[in-house]
mmCIF file of C-alpha atoms in Angstrom:
data_model
loop_
_atom_site.group_PDB
_atom_site.id
_atom_site.type_symbol
_atom_site.label_atom_id
_atom_site.label_comp_id
_atom_site.label_asym_id
_atom_site.label_seq_id
_atom_site.Cartn_x
_atom_site.Cartn_y
_atom_site.Cartn_z
ATOM 1 C CA UNK A 741 -10.172 -0.627 -4.647
ATOM 2 C CA UNK A 742 -6.658 -1.321 -3.155
ATOM 3 C CA UNK A 743 -6.355 -3.971 -1.551
ATOM 4 C CA UNK A 744 -3.666 -4.582 1.539
ATOM 5 C CA UNK A 745 -3.003 -7.645 3.682
ATOM 6 C CA UNK A 746 0.227 -8.148 5.727
ATOM 7 C CA UNK A 747 2.925 -11.338 6.181
ATOM 8 C CA UNK A 748 5.566 -12.182 8.839
ATOM 9 C CA UNK A 749 8.857 -12.855 6.945
ATOM 10 C CA UNK A 750 12.304 -14.176 8.888
ATOM 11 C CA UNK A 751 15.934 -14.378 7.946
ATOM 12 C CA UNK A 752 18.716 -14.089 9.561
ATOM 13 C CA UNK A 753 19.684 -10.585 9.195
ATOM 14 C CA UNK A 754 16.404 -9.134 10.738
ATOM 15 C CA UNK A 755 14.542 -11.963 12.428
ATOM 16 C CA UNK A 756 11.190 -11.853 11.791
ATOM 17 C CA UNK A 757 9.451 -8.634 10.685
ATOM 18 C CA UNK A 758 5.813 -8.188 9.308
ATOM 19 C CA UNK A 759 5.469 -6.915 6.028
ATOM 20 C CA UNK A 760 2.154 -4.879 4.340
ATOM 21 C CA UNK A 761 1.405 -5.082 1.060
ATOM 22 C CA UNK A 762 -0.848 -2.950 -1.034
ATOM 23 C CA UNK A 763 -2.146 -4.551 -3.981
ATOM 24 C CA UNK A 764 -3.064 -2.377 -6.894
ATOM 25 C CA UNK A 765 -5.221 -3.222 -9.767
ATOM 26 C CA UNK A 766 -2.852 -3.787 -12.762
ATOM 27 C CA UNK A 767 -5.391 -2.686 -16.017
ATOM 28 C CA UNK A 768 -4.253 1.045 -17.296
ATOM 29 C CA UNK A 769 -7.959 2.204 -16.424
ATOM 30 C CA UNK A 770 -7.154 2.033 -12.672
ATOM 31 C CA UNK A 771 -4.452 4.618 -12.881
ATOM 32 C CA UNK A 772 -5.724 6.898 -10.429
ATOM 33 C CA UNK A 773 -6.469 3.739 -7.818
ATOM 34 C CA UNK A 774 -2.529 2.789 -8.615
ATOM 35 C CA UNK A 775 -1.661 6.326 -8.034
ATOM 36 C CA UNK A 776 -3.155 6.293 -4.411
ATOM 37 C CA UNK A 777 -1.452 3.186 -3.470
ATOM 38 C CA UNK A 778 2.022 4.190 -4.542
ATOM 39 C CA UNK A 779 1.283 7.284 -2.260
ATOM 40 C CA UNK A 780 0.430 4.948 0.401
ATOM 41 C CA UNK A 781 3.753 2.386 0.278
ATOM 42 C CA UNK A 782 7.029 3.097 1.047
ATOM 43 C CA UNK A 783 8.621 0.756 -0.680
ATOM 44 C CA UNK A 784 6.891 -0.203 -4.453
ATOM 45 C CA UNK A 785 7.449 -3.367 -6.274
ATOM 46 C CA UNK A 786 7.333 -2.966 -9.979
ATOM 47 C CA UNK A 787 6.443 -6.227 -11.923
ATOM 48 C CA UNK A 788 8.146 -6.950 -14.949
ATOM 49 C CA UNK A 789 7.268 -10.203 -17.170
ATOM 50 C CA UNK A 790 10.916 -12.187 -18.483
ATOM 51 C CA UNK A 791 9.002 -13.395 -21.202
ATOM 52 C CA UNK A 792 7.687 -10.362 -22.312
ATOM 53 C CA UNK A 793 9.827 -7.201 -20.783
ATOM 54 C CA UNK A 794 8.395 -3.786 -20.040
ATOM 55 C CA UNK A 795 4.802 -3.577 -21.128
ATOM 56 C CA UNK A 796 2.210 -0.321 -21.360
ATOM 57 C CA UNK A 797 0.732 -0.897 -18.134
ATOM 58 C CA UNK A 798 4.598 -1.268 -16.952
ATOM 59 C CA UNK A 799 5.392 2.191 -18.169
ATOM 60 C CA UNK A 800 1.821 3.469 -16.214
ATOM 61 C CA UNK A 801 3.220 1.681 -13.160
ATOM 62 C CA UNK A 802 6.464 3.005 -13.580
ATOM 63 C CA UNK A 803 5.082 6.684 -14.228
ATOM 64 C CA UNK A 804 2.905 7.080 -10.769
ATOM 65 C CA UNK A 805 5.995 5.299 -8.982
ATOM 66 C CA UNK A 806 8.339 8.051 -10.296
ATOM 67 C CA UNK A 807 5.806 10.786 -9.222
ATOM 68 C CA UNK A 808 4.826 9.446 -5.790
ATOM 69 C CA UNK A 809 8.803 9.380 -5.447
ATOM 70 C CA UNK A 810 8.974 6.611 -3.599
ATOM 71 C CA UNK A 811 11.738 3.750 -3.729
ATOM 72 C CA UNK A 812 10.654 0.452 -5.694
ATOM 73 C CA UNK A 813 12.139 -3.173 -6.414
ATOM 74 C CA UNK A 814 12.215 -4.873 -9.455
ATOM 75 C CA UNK A 815 10.200 -8.258 -9.215
ATOM 76 C CA UNK A 816 11.034 -9.846 -12.781
ATOM 77 C CA UNK A 817 8.195 -12.606 -12.743
ATOM 78 C CA UNK A 818 7.751 -15.824 -14.793
ATOM 79 C CA UNK A 819 11.327 -17.188 -14.307
ATOM 80 C CA UNK A 820 9.793 -20.850 -14.650
ATOM 81 C CA UNK A 821 8.611 -20.026 -18.011
ATOM 82 C CA UNK A 822 10.013 -21.798 -21.140
ATOM 83 C CA UNK A 823 9.605 -18.681 -23.203
ATOM 84 C CA UNK A 824 11.308 -16.753 -20.108
ATOM 85 C CA UNK A 825 14.732 -14.781 -21.572
ATOM 86 C CA UNK A 826 16.084 -12.381 -18.541
ATOM 87 C CA UNK A 827 18.635 -10.602 -21.308
ATOM 88 C CA UNK A 828 15.587 -9.427 -23.399
ATOM 89 C CA UNK A 829 13.888 -8.274 -20.605
ATOM 90 C CA UNK A 830 16.951 -6.434 -18.712
ATOM 91 C CA UNK A 831 17.320 -4.608 -22.496
ATOM 92 C CA UNK A 832 13.258 -3.925 -22.297
ATOM 93 C CA UNK A 833 14.257 -2.227 -18.805
ATOM 94 C CA UNK A 834 17.516 -0.250 -20.236
ATOM 95 C CA UNK A 835 15.396 0.908 -23.123
ATOM 96 C CA UNK A 836 13.067 2.433 -20.620
ATOM 97 C CA UNK A 837 15.582 3.733 -18.057
ATOM 98 C CA UNK A 838 15.177 1.321 -15.384
ATOM 99 C CA UNK A 839 19.233 0.509 -14.459
ATOM 100 C CA UNK A 840 19.545 -2.437 -12.262
ATOM 101 C CA UNK A 841 21.742 -2.809 -9.870
ATOM 102 C CA UNK A 842 25.374 -4.687 -11.096
ATOM 103 C CA UNK A 843 24.169 -3.902 -14.814
ATOM 104 C CA UNK A 844 25.169 -0.144 -14.765
ATOM 105 C CA UNK A 845 22.256 0.870 -12.342
ATOM 106 C CA UNK A 846 21.335 1.115 -8.608
ATOM 107 C CA UNK A 847 17.620 -0.557 -8.938
ATOM 108 C CA UNK A 848 17.286 -3.793 -6.976
ATOM 109 C CA UNK A 849 15.931 -6.380 -8.487
ATOM 110 C CA UNK A 850 14.799 -10.538 -7.859
ATOM 111 C CA UNK A 851 14.361 -12.675 -10.545
ATOM 112 C CA UNK A 852 10.705 -14.755 -9.215
ATOM 113 C CA UNK A 853 8.343 -16.819 -9.964
ATOM 114 C CA UNK A 854 5.117 -16.638 -8.733
ATOM 115 C CA UNK A 855 3.779 -20.501 -10.063
ATOM 116 C CA UNK A 856 6.933 -22.326 -8.099
ATOM 117 C CA UNK A 857 7.808 -19.893 -5.172
ATOM 118 C CA UNK A 858 11.466 -19.432 -6.226
ATOM 119 C CA UNK A 859 13.269 -16.617 -4.424
ATOM 120 C CA UNK A 860 9.906 -15.263 -2.995
ATOM 121 C CA UNK A 861 11.719 -15.457 0.399
ATOM 122 C CA UNK A 862 14.824 -13.108 -1.623
ATOM 123 C CA UNK A 863 12.294 -10.905 -2.573
ATOM 124 C CA UNK A 864 10.976 -10.293 0.856
ATOM 125 C CA UNK A 865 14.212 -9.907 2.303
ATOM 126 C CA UNK A 866 15.062 -7.231 -0.134
ATOM 127 C CA UNK A 867 12.239 -5.510 0.975
ATOM 128 C CA UNK A 868 13.117 -5.999 4.446
ATOM 129 C CA UNK A 869 16.954 -4.773 3.631
ATOM 130 C CA UNK A 870 15.765 -1.484 1.606
ATOM 131 C CA UNK A 871 12.938 -0.783 4.412
ATOM 132 C CA UNK A 872 16.510 -0.563 6.648
ATOM 133 C CA UNK A 873 18.380 1.526 4.007
ATOM 134 C CA UNK A 874 15.581 3.889 3.755
ATOM 135 C CA UNK A 875 15.631 4.230 7.288
ATOM 136 C CA UNK A 876 11.540 3.719 7.552
ATOM 137 C CA UNK A 877 9.977 4.413 11.182
ATOM 138 C CA UNK A 878 7.024 5.540 12.736
ATOM 139 C CA UNK A 879 5.851 7.272 16.023
ATOM 140 C CA UNK A 880 3.225 5.385 18.476
ATOM 141 C CA UNK A 881 2.954 7.763 20.430
ATOM 142 C CA UNK A 882 1.471 10.355 17.604
ATOM 143 C CA UNK A 883 -1.795 10.471 16.959
ATOM 144 C CA UNK A 884 -3.280 7.261 14.302
ATOM 145 C CA UNK A 885 -3.238 8.453 10.293
ATOM 146 C CA UNK A 886 -3.929 5.991 7.230
ATOM 147 C CA UNK A 887 -5.499 5.637 3.862
ATOM 148 C CA UNK A 888 -8.467 4.344 2.766
ATOM 149 C CA UNK A 889 -7.628 1.138 1.034
ATOM 150 C CA UNK A 890 -11.006 -0.405 0.137
ATOM 151 C CA UNK A 891 -14.869 1.065 1.253
ATOM 152 C CA UNK A 892 -18.359 -0.764 0.856
ATOM 153 C CA UNK A 893 -21.333 -1.503 2.617
ATOM 154 C CA UNK A 894 -21.658 -4.718 4.571
ATOM 155 C CA UNK A 895 -25.673 -5.235 4.583
ATOM 156 C CA UNK A 896 -25.487 -6.601 8.464
ATOM 157 C CA UNK A 897 -22.402 -4.051 9.948
ATOM 158 C CA UNK A 898 -23.010 -1.160 7.515
ATOM 159 C CA UNK A 899 -20.605 1.275 5.350
ATOM 160 C CA UNK A 900 -16.981 -0.309 5.815
ATOM 161 C CA UNK A 901 -13.520 0.614 5.054
ATOM 162 C CA UNK A 902 -9.832 -1.095 5.174
ATOM 163 C CA UNK A 903 -7.747 1.567 6.467
ATOM 164 C CA UNK A 904 -4.183 1.421 6.514
ATOM 165 C CA UNK A 905 -2.610 3.007 9.367
ATOM 166 C CA UNK A 906 0.760 5.502 7.988
ATOM 167 C CA UNK A 907 1.743 6.555 11.850
ATOM 168 C CA UNK A 908 0.520 6.414 15.202
ATOM 169 C CA UNK A 909 -1.908 4.199 17.041
ATOM 170 C CA UNK A 910 -5.391 3.852 16.804
ATOM 171 C CA UNK A 911 -7.311 2.505 19.984
ATOM 172 C CA UNK A 912 -10.595 1.564 20.319
ATOM 173 C CA UNK A 913 -12.719 4.282 21.869
ATOM 174 C CA UNK A 914 -11.011 6.574 19.019
ATOM 175 C CA UNK A 915 -12.804 8.370 16.413
ATOM 176 C CA UNK A 916 -11.575 8.200 12.716
ATOM 177 C CA UNK A 917 -12.729 11.042 9.779
ATOM 178 C CA UNK A 918 -11.720 12.004 6.473
ATOM 179 C CA UNK A 919 -12.998 15.404 5.084
ATOM 180 C CA UNK A 920 -17.076 14.185 4.925
ATOM 181 C CA UNK A 921 -17.380 10.983 7.021
ATOM 182 C CA UNK A 922 -16.531 9.288 10.169
ATOM 183 C CA UNK A 923 -16.661 6.194 12.141
ATOM 184 C CA UNK A 924 -16.311 5.716 15.966
ATOM 185 C CA UNK A 925 -13.608 2.793 16.486
ATOM 186 C CA UNK A 926 -15.814 0.413 18.512
ATOM 187 C CA UNK A 927 -14.028 -2.510 17.108
ATOM 188 C CA UNK A 928 -10.687 -2.939 15.332
ATOM 189 C CA UNK A 929 -10.403 -6.139 13.091
ATOM 190 C CA UNK A 930 -7.571 -6.815 10.768
ATOM 191 C CA UNK A 931 -8.431 -8.040 6.822
ATOM 192 C CA UNK A 932 -8.929 -11.823 8.472
ATOM 193 C CA UNK A 933 -10.961 -11.009 10.949
ATOM 194 C CA UNK A 934 -8.791 -11.032 14.390
ATOM 195 C CA UNK A 935 -9.404 -8.318 16.464
ATOM 196 C CA UNK A 936 -7.258 -6.011 18.862
ATOM 197 C CA UNK A 937 -7.889 -3.212 21.269
ATOM 198 C CA UNK A 938 -5.064 -0.868 19.267
ATOM 199 C CA UNK A 939 -2.673 -1.409 16.258
ATOM 200 C CA UNK A 940 0.115 0.477 14.790
ATOM 201 C CA UNK A 941 1.325 1.598 11.640
ATOM 202 C CA UNK A 942 1.442 -0.074 9.319
ATOM 203 C CA UNK A 943 -1.386 -2.331 9.935
ATOM 204 C CA UNK A 944 -4.387 -2.934 7.554
ATOM 205 C CA UNK A 945 -7.554 -2.690 9.494
ATOM 206 C CA UNK A 946 -11.278 -2.789 9.091
ATOM 207 C CA UNK A 947 -13.707 0.051 10.333
ATOM 208 C CA UNK A 948 -17.191 -0.666 10.321
ATOM 209 C CA UNK A 949 -19.947 2.340 11.019
ATOM 210 C CA UNK A 950 -18.754 5.332 8.988
ATOM 211 C CA UNK A 951 -22.028 7.786 8.346
ATOM 212 C CA UNK A 952 -20.948 7.597 4.370
ATOM 213 C CA UNK A 953 -18.091 5.293 2.591
ATOM 214 C CA UNK A 954 -14.784 7.298 2.416
ATOM 215 C CA UNK A 955 -13.144 7.761 -1.203
ATOM 216 C CA UNK A 956 -10.774 4.909 -1.901
ATOM 217 C CA UNK A 957 -7.256 6.763 -1.033
ATOM 218 C CA UNK A 958 -8.626 9.538 1.090
ATOM 219 C CA UNK A 959 -6.196 10.389 4.325
ATOM 220 C CA UNK A 960 -8.014 9.262 7.750
ATOM 221 C CA UNK A 961 -7.239 11.193 11.068
ATOM 222 C CA UNK A 962 -7.767 9.839 14.630
ATOM 223 C CA UNK A 963 -9.775 11.666 16.894
ATOM 224 C CA UNK A 964 -10.268 11.445 20.980
ATOM 225 C CA UNK A 965 -14.210 12.024 20.781
ATOM 226 C CA UNK A 966 -16.815 12.402 17.863
ATOM 227 C CA UNK A 967 -17.331 15.878 18.891
ATOM 228 C CA UNK A 968 -13.760 16.883 17.725
ATOM 229 C CA UNK A 969 -14.130 14.743 14.413
ATOM 230 C CA UNK A 970 -17.443 16.476 13.580
ATOM 231 C CA UNK A 971 -15.781 19.672 13.948
ATOM 232 C CA UNK A 972 -13.119 18.327 11.606
ATOM 233 C CA UNK A 973 -15.829 16.980 8.830
ATOM 234 C CA UNK A 974 -17.597 20.577 9.251
ATOM 235 C CA UNK A 975 -14.316 22.800 8.707
ATOM 236 C CA UNK A 976 -13.992 20.438 5.848
ATOM 237 C CA UNK A 977 -17.148 20.541 3.990
ATOM 238 C CA UNK A 978 -17.470 24.562 4.559
ATOM 239 C CA UNK A 979 -13.589 24.978 3.194
ATOM 240 C CA UNK A 980 -14.626 22.371 0.197
ATOM 241 C CA UNK A 981 -17.897 24.630 -0.059
ATOM 242 C CA UNK A 982 -16.260 28.186 -0.103
ATOM 243 C CA UNK A 983 -15.995 29.583 -3.650
ATOM 244 C CA UNK A 984 -12.715 30.193 -4.768
ATOM 245 C CA UNK A 985 -10.980 33.062 -5.362
#
């Protein structure tokens, strides 16, 4: 699964903005999941320990980021630790061609402590600055499209999927469909249970009532009615079943 959640951050330059985080598993066995996460993300954060420098999972994550061609920020963690050595961490990054701003490169970085919260606000402001530099935007008038972050069976409400809306506006009454499954949008909830009549990018939401569990990382599109969604699914199924040339 790929967890998704939304926070608000306020600073003097950008005012109050919402940031959606997509959190992928760190173990190398989940490379395919992390790759999907990098593809969904507009900006990636590469986590590097001030104690250990670049580790095997760091190299794996960097490869996914580069393959997806998304801009990224380096967060150097554990700066509160007695074992932290910024010079060693920087040298380790240089060895793997990760050249930081002010140190011969152009990759933005923020030294942080998850334990004490030191410089976390600076990291969030850096994300907003990077989004501004990349001129990230979305079209609220477009038909909604998103990605599946998580999917599981809910004992009370049936098949459930967390969706990260990437573009457009999704409203109750629409029908979401991936290649092989669909769900009427009877209710829109965020990841903490708040309900909405409509949502825009990059809101993480939970949709219940899928005909089958959609795969994690799958693209989903909104349709005006169930008939149009079913037509799309049937066309995808037919394409999948057609013998290759």
